[in-house]
Tab-separated table of C-alpha atoms and ligand atoms in Angstrom:
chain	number	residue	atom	x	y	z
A	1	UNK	CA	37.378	-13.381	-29.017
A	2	UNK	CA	38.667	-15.517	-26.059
A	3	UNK	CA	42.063	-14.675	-26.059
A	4	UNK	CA	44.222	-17.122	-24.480
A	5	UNK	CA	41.199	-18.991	-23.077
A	6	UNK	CA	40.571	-22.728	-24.384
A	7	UNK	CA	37.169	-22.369	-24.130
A	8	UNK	CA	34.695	-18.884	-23.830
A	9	UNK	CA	32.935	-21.010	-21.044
A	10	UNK	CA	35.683	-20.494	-18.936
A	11	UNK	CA	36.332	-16.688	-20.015
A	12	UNK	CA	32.698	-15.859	-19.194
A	13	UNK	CA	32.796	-17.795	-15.742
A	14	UNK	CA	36.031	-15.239	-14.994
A	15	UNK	CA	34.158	-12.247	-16.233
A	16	UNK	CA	31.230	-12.974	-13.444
A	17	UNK	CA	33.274	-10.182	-10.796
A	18	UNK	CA	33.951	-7.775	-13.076
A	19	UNK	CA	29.712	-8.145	-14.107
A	20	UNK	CA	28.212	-7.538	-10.946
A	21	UNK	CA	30.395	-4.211	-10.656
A	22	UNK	CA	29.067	-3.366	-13.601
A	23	UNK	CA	25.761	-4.048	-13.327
A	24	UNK	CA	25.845	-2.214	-10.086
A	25	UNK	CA	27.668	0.560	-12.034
A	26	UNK	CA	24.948	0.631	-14.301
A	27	UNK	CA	21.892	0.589	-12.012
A	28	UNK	CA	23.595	3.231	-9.804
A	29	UNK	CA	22.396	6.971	-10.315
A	30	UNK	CA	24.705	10.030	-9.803
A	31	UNK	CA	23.978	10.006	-5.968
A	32	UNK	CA	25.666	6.498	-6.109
A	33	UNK	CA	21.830	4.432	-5.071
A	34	UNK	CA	20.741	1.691	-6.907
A	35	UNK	CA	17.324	2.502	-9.111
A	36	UNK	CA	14.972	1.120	-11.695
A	37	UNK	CA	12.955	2.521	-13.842
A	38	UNK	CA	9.886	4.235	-11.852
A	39	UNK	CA	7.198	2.482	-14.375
A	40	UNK	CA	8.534	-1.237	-13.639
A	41	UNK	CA	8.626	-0.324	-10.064
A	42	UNK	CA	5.062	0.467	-10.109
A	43	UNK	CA	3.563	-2.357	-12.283
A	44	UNK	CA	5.434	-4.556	-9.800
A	45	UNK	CA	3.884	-2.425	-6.764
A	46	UNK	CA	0.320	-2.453	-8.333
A	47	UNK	CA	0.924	-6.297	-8.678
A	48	UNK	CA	-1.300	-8.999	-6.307
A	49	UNK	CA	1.228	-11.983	-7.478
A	50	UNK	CA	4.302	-11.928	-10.183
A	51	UNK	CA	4.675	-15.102	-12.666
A	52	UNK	CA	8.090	-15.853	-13.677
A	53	UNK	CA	8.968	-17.229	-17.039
A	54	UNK	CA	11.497	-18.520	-18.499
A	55	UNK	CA	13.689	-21.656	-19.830
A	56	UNK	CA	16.426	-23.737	-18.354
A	57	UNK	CA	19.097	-21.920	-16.999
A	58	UNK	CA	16.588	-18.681	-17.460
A	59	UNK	CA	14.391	-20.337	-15.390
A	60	UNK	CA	16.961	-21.555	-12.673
A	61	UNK	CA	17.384	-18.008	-11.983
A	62	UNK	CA	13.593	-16.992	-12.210
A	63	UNK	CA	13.344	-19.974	-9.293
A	64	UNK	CA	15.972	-17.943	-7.005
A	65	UNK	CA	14.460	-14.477	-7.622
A	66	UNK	CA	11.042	-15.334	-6.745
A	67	UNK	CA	12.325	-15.633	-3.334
A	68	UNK	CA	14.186	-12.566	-3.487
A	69	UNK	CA	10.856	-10.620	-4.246
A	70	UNK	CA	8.766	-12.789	-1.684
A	71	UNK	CA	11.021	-11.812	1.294
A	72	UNK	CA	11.849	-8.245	0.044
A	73	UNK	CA	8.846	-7.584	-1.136
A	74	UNK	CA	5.763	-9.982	0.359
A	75	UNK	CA	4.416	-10.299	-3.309
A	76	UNK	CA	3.885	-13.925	-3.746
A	77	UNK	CA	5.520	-14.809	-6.782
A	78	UNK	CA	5.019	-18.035	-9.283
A	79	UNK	CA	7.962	-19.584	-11.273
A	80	UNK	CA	6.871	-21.010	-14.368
A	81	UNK	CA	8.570	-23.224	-17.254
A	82	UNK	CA	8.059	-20.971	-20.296
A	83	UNK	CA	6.783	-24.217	-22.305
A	84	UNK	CA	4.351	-25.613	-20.222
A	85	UNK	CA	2.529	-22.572	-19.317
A	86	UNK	CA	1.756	-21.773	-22.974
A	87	UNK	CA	-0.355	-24.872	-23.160
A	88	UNK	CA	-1.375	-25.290	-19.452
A	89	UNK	CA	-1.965	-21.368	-18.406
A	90	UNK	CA	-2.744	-21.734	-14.451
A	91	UNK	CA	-5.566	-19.824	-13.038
A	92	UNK	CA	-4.141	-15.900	-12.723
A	93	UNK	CA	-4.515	-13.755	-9.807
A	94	UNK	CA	-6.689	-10.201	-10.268
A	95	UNK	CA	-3.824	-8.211	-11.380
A	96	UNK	CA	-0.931	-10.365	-12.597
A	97	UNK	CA	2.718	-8.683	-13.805
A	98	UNK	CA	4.572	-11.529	-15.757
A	99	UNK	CA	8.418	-11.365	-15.431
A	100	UNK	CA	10.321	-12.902	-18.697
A	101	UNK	CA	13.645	-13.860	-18.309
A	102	UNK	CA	15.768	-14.897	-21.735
A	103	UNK	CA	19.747	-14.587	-21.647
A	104	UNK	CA	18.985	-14.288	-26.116
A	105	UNK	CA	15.449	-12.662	-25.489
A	106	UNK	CA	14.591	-15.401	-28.682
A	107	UNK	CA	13.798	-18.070	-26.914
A	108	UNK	CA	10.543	-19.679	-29.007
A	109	UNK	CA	9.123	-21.276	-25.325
A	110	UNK	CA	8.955	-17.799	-23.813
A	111	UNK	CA	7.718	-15.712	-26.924
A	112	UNK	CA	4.641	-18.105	-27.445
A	113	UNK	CA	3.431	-17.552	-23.748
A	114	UNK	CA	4.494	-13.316	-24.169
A	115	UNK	CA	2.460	-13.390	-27.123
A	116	UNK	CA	-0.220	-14.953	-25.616
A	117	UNK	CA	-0.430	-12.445	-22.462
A	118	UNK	CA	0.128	-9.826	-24.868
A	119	UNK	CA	-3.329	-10.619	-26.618
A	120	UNK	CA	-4.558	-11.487	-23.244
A	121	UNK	CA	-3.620	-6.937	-22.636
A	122	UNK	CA	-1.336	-8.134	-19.514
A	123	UNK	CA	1.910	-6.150	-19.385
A	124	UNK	CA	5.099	-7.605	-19.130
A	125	UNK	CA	9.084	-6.976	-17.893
A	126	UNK	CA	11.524	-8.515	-19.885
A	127	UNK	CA	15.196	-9.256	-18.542
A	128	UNK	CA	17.337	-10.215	-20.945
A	129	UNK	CA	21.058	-9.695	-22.272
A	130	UNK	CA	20.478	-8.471	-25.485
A	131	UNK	CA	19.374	-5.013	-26.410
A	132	UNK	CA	16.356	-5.301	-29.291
A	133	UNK	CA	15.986	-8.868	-29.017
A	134	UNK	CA	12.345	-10.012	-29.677
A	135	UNK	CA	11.176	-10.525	-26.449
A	136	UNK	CA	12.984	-7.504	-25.410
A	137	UNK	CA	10.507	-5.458	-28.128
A	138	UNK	CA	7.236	-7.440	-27.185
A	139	UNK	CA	7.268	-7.097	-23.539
A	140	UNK	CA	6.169	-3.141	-22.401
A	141	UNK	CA	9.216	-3.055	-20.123
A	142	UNK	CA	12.811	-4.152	-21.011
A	143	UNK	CA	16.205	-4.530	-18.420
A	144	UNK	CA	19.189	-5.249	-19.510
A	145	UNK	CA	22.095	-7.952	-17.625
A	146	UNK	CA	24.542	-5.177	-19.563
A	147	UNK	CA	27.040	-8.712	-18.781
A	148	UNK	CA	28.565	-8.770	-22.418
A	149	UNK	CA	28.096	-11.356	-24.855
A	150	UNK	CA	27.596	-14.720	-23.811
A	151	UNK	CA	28.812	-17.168	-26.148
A	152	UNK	CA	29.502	-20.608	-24.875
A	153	UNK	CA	25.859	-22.608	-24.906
A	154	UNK	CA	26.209	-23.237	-21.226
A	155	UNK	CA	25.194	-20.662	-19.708
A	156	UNK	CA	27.208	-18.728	-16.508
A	157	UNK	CA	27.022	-15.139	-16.284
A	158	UNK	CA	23.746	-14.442	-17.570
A	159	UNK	CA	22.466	-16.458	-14.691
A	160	UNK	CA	24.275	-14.712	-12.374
A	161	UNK	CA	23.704	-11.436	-14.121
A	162	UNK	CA	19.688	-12.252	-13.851
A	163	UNK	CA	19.998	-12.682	-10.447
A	164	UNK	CA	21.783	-9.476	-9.655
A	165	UNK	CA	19.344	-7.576	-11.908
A	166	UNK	CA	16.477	-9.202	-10.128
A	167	UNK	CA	17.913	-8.222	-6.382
A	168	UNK	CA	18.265	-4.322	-7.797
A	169	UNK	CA	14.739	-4.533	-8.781
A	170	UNK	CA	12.836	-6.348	-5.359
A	171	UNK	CA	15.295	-3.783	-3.420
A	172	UNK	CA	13.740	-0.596	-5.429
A	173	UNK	CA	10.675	-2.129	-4.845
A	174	UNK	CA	10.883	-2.980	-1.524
A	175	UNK	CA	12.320	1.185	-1.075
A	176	UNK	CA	9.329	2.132	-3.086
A	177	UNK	CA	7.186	0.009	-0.430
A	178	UNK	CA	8.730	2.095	2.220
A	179	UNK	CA	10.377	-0.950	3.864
A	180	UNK	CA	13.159	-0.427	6.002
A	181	UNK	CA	16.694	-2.138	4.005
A	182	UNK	CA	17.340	-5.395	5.468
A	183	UNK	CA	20.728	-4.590	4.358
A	184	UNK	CA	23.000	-2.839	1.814
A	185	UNK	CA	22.348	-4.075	-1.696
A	186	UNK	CA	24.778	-2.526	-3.693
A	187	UNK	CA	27.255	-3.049	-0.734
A	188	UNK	CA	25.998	-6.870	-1.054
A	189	UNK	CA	26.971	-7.108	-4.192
A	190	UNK	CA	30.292	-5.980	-4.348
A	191	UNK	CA	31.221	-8.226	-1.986
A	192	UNK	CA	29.670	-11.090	-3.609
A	193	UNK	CA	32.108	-10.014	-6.967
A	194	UNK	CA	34.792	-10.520	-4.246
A	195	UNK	CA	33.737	-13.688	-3.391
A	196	UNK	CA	33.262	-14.982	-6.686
A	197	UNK	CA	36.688	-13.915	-7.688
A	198	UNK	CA	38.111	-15.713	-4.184
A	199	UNK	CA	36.303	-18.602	-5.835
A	200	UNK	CA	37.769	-18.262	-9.266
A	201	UNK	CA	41.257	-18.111	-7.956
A	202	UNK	CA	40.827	-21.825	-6.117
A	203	UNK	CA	39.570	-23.095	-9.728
A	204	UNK	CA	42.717	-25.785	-9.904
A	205	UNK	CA	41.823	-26.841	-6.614
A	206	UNK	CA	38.125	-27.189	-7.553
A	207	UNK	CA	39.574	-28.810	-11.217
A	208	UNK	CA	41.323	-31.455	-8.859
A	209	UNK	CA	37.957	-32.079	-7.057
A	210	UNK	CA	35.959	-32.624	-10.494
A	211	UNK	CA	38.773	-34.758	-11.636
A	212	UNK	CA	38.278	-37.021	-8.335
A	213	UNK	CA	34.324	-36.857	-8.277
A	214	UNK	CA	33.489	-37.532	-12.054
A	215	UNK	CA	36.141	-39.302	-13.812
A	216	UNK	CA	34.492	-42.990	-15.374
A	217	UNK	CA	31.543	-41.452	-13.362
A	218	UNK	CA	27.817	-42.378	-15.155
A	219	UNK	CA	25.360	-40.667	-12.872
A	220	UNK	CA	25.548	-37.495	-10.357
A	221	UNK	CA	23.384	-35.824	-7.930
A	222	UNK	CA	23.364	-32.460	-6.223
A	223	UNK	CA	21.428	-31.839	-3.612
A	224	UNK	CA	19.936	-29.102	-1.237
A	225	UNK	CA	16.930	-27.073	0.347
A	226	UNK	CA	15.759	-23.961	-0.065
A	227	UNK	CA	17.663	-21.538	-2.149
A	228	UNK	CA	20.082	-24.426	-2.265
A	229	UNK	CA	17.622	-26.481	-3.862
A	230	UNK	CA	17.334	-23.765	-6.288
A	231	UNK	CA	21.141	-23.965	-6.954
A	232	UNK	CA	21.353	-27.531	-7.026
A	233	UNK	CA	19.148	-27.768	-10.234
A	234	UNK	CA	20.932	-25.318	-12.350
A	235	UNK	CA	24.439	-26.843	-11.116
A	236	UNK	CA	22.952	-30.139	-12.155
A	237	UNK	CA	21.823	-28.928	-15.237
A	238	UNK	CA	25.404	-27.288	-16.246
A	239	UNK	CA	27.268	-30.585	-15.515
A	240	UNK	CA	24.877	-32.792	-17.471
A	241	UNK	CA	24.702	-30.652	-20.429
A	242	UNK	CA	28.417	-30.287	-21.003
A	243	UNK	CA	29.571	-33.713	-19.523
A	244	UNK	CA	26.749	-35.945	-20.782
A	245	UNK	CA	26.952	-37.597	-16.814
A	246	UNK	CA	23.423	-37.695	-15.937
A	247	UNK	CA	22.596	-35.543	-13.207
A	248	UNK	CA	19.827	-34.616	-11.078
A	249	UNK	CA	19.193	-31.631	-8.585
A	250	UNK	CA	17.625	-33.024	-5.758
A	251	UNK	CA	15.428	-31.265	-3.082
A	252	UNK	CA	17.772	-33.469	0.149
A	253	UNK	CA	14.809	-34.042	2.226
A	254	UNK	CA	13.214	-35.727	-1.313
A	255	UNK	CA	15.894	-38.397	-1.996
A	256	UNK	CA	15.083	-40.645	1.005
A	257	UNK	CA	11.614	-41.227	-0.883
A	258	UNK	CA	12.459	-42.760	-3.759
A	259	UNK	CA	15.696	-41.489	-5.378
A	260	UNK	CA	18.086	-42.801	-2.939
A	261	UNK	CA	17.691	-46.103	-4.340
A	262	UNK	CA	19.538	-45.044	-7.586
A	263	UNK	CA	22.849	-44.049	-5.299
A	264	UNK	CA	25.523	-46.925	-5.893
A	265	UNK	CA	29.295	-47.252	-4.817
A	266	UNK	CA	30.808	-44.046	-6.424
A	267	UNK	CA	27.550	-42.322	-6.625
A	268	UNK	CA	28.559	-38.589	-6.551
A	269	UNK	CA	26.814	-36.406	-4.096
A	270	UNK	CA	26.959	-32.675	-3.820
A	271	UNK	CA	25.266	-30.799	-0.859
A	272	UNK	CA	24.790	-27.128	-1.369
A	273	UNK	CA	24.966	-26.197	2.576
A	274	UNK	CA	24.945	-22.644	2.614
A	275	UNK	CA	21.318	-21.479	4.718
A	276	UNK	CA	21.528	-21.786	8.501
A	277	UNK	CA	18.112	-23.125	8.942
A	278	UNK	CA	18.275	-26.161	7.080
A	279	UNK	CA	22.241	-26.771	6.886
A	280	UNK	CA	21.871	-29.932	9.933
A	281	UNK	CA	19.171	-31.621	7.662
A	282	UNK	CA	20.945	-31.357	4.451
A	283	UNK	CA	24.008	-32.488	6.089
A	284	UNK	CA	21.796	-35.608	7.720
A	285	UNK	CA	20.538	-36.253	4.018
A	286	UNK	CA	24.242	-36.372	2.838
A	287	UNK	CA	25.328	-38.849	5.455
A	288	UNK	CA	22.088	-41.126	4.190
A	289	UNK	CA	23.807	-41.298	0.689
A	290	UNK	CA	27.355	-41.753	2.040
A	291	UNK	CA	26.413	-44.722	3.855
A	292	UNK	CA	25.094	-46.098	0.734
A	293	UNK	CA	28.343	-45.200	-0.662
A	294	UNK	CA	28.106	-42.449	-2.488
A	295	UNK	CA	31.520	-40.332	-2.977
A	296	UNK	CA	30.059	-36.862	-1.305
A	297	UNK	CA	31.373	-33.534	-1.422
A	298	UNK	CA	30.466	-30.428	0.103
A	299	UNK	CA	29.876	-26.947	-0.855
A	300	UNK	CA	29.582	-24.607	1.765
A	301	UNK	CA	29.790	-20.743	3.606
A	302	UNK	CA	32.897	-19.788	6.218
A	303	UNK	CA	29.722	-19.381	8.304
A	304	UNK	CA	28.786	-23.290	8.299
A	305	UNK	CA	31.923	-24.978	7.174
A	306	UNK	CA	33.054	-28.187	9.042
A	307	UNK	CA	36.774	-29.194	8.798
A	308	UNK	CA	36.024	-31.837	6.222
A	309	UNK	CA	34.051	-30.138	3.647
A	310	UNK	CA	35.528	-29.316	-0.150
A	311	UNK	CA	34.308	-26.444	-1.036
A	312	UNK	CA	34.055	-23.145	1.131
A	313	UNK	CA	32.629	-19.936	0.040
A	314	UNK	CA	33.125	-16.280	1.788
A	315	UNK	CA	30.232	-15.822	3.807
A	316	UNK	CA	27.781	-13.656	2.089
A	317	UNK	CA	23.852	-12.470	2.373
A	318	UNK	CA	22.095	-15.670	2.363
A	319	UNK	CA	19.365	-14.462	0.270
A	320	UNK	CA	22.060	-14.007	-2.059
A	321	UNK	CA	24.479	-17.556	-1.782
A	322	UNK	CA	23.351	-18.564	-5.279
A	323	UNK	CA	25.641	-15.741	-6.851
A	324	UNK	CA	28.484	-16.984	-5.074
A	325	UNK	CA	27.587	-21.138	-4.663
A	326	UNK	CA	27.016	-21.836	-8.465
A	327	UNK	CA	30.502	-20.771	-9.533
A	328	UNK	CA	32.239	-23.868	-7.820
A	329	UNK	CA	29.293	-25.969	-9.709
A	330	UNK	CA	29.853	-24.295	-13.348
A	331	UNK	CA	33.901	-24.989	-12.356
A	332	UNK	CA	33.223	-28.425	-11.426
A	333	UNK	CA	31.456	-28.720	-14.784
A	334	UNK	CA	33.572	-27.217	-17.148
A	335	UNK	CA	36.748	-29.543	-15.650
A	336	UNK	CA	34.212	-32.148	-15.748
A	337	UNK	CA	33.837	-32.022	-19.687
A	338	UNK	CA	37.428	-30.383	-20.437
A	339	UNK	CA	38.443	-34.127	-18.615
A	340	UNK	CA	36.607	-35.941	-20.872
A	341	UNK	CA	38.098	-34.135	-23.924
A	342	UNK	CA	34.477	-32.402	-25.038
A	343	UNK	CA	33.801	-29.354	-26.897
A	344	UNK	CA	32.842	-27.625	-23.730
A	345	UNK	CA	31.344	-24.686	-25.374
A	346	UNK	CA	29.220	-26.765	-28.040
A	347	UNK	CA	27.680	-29.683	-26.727
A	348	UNK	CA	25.758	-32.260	-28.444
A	349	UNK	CA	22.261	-31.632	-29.390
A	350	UNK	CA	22.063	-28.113	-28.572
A	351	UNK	CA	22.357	-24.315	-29.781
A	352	UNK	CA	22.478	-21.068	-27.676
A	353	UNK	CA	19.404	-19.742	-28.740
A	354	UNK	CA	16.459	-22.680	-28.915
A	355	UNK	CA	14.022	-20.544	-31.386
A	356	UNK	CA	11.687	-22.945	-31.711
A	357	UNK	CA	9.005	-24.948	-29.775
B	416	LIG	C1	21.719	-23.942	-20.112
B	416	LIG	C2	21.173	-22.991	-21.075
B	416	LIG	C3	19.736	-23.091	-21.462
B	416	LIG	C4	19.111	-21.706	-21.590
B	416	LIG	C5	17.680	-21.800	-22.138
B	416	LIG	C6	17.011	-20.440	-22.172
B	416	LIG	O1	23.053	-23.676	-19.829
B	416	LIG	O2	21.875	-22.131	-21.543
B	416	LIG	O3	19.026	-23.868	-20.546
B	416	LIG	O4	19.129	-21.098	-20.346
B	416	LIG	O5	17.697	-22.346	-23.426
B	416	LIG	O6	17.696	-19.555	-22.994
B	416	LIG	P1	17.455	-18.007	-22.888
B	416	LIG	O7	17.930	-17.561	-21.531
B	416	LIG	O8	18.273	-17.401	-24.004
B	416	LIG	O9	15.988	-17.780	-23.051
């Protein structure tokens, strides 16, 4: 039910604070730590490199938890697109642990290649949102996002919920490796529900923003590196799905060699600028495609905010910015289709679960 929402998208952006608490809640035992199943711990532990699969959004995710294990952890880790590593399998390391992540746990894309690596005898960790799904009972191991129903086809808080689940799991890893804590996880993430929920309550200032960047707008880009990169392509993929503008994420030291051409008068331009090491260059790329004329906005941390820029996020973890940074992005999209009177929650083209090939 969404109550006196217009649209579930919206509900389930709202219901991203009170998810993290829970999922830290849930992944808390009685002495109040964070901890994950001893068995998944040590199939990641006995790993030599983790592949990551999954679909769109799924995938988006997959993209900013492989660099939560790599630093955590020092596993390398591969992020794969669930469809074209059923027919194009890349060369696997000695002792592989695949990683599936599926908001449904029915996506057709990912059961093909679980199938596959099931015959193959590899074992597998599925993350997923719902309890007994399919890909839930293939895999050997099974956690849950435990962030409710998710019923809009864009999806919002299982990505966030993925990426939550995914930090729990390279920090019980990285305990299990007898690393020291680089800092507080569970601490970490209750301040990131915080933040969200700061940037929930500025959603009619961010509605004003979308209504200024996208209106009788054709074509979009975000952009950013790093993480932000990471970001950039699933906030680029939420707008595009549920606006029908055609948007790209854009790695910002990429556009200047090729891309850059398509920016026009108007062109929107979003720079994720929320990791110290490459904030200058992404804010040099941004400057390229404003003096092309593209209309630019900014989202950023307290940490590296300039006067001028839109968007400002608390400062939090920087491994963790993607919990916090995409909710402006699904905001801007949802006011971005609401605008153009769409059925936000059912776009064009597309169902929630895709269940087959
Ligand atoms: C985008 C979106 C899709 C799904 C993808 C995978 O908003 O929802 O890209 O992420 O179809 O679905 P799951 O996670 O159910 O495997």
């Amino acid at each position: 039910d969404k109550g006196t929402y217009p649209f579930y998208m919206l509900k389930e952006i709202d219901e991203q604070p009170a998810a993290m608490r829970r999922i830290v809640q849930t992944y808390q035992n009685d002495a109040g730590e964070l901890t994950i199943d001893e068995d998944i711990v040590n199939a990641m532990l006995a790993s030599d490199r983790i592949y990551i699969i999954g679909a769109g959004t799924s995938m988006h995710a997959g993209l900013v938890g492989s660099q939560l294990i790599e630093q955590l952890n020092g596993i390398p880790v591969e992020v794969h697109v669930a469809s074209e590593f059923a027919y194009n399998m890349p060369i696997l390391t000695e002792k592989p642990f695949f990683i599936f992540l599926s908001q449904s746990g029915e996506t057709a894309d990912s059961r093909q290649v679980l199938v596959q690596l099931n015959q193959l005898g590899y074992d597998a960790l599925t993350i997923t949102n719902v309890k007994g799904s399919t890909l839930s009972r293939e895999a050997k191991y099974t956690l849950l996002l435990h962030v409710g129903p998710e019923i809009a086809v864009a999806s919002t808080k299982a990505y966030t919920g993925q990426i939550a689940v995914m930090a729990i799991l390279a920090d019980a890893v990285r305990q299990a490796q007898g690393k020291a804590a680089p800092f507080d996880m569970g601490q970490e993430l209750s301040l990131i529900a915080n933040a969200m929920e700061t940037m929930i309550d500025e959603k009619d200032h961010i509605h004003e923003i979308a209504t200024d960047l996208f209106t009788d707008k054709r074509h979009a880009f975000y952009i950013g590196r790093g993480m932000d990169y990471y970001v950039s392509s699933e906030a680029a993929l939420k707008l595009k799905e549920i606006s029908y503008i055609q948007t790209e994420g854009f790695a910002g030291g990429e556009l200047k060699h090729g891309t850059i051409s398509l920016v026009e008068d108007g062109t929107p331009v979003i720079a994720f600028i929320t990791q110290q090491n490459t904030a200058a260059h992404t804010r040099g790329n941004l400057e390229e495609t404003r003096s092309r004329g593209a209309q630019t906005a900014v989202i950023t941390t307290e940490a590296l905010a300039r006067e001028t820029d839109q968007i400002v996020l608390p400062t939090v973890n920087e491994l963790l910015t993607p919990l916090v940074s995409v909710v402006p992005a699904q905001l801007l999209a949802y006011y971005a289709s609401l605008d153009r009177g769409l059925d936000v929650d059912k776009p064009r083209n597309l169902a929630k679960a895709v269940t087959v090939e």
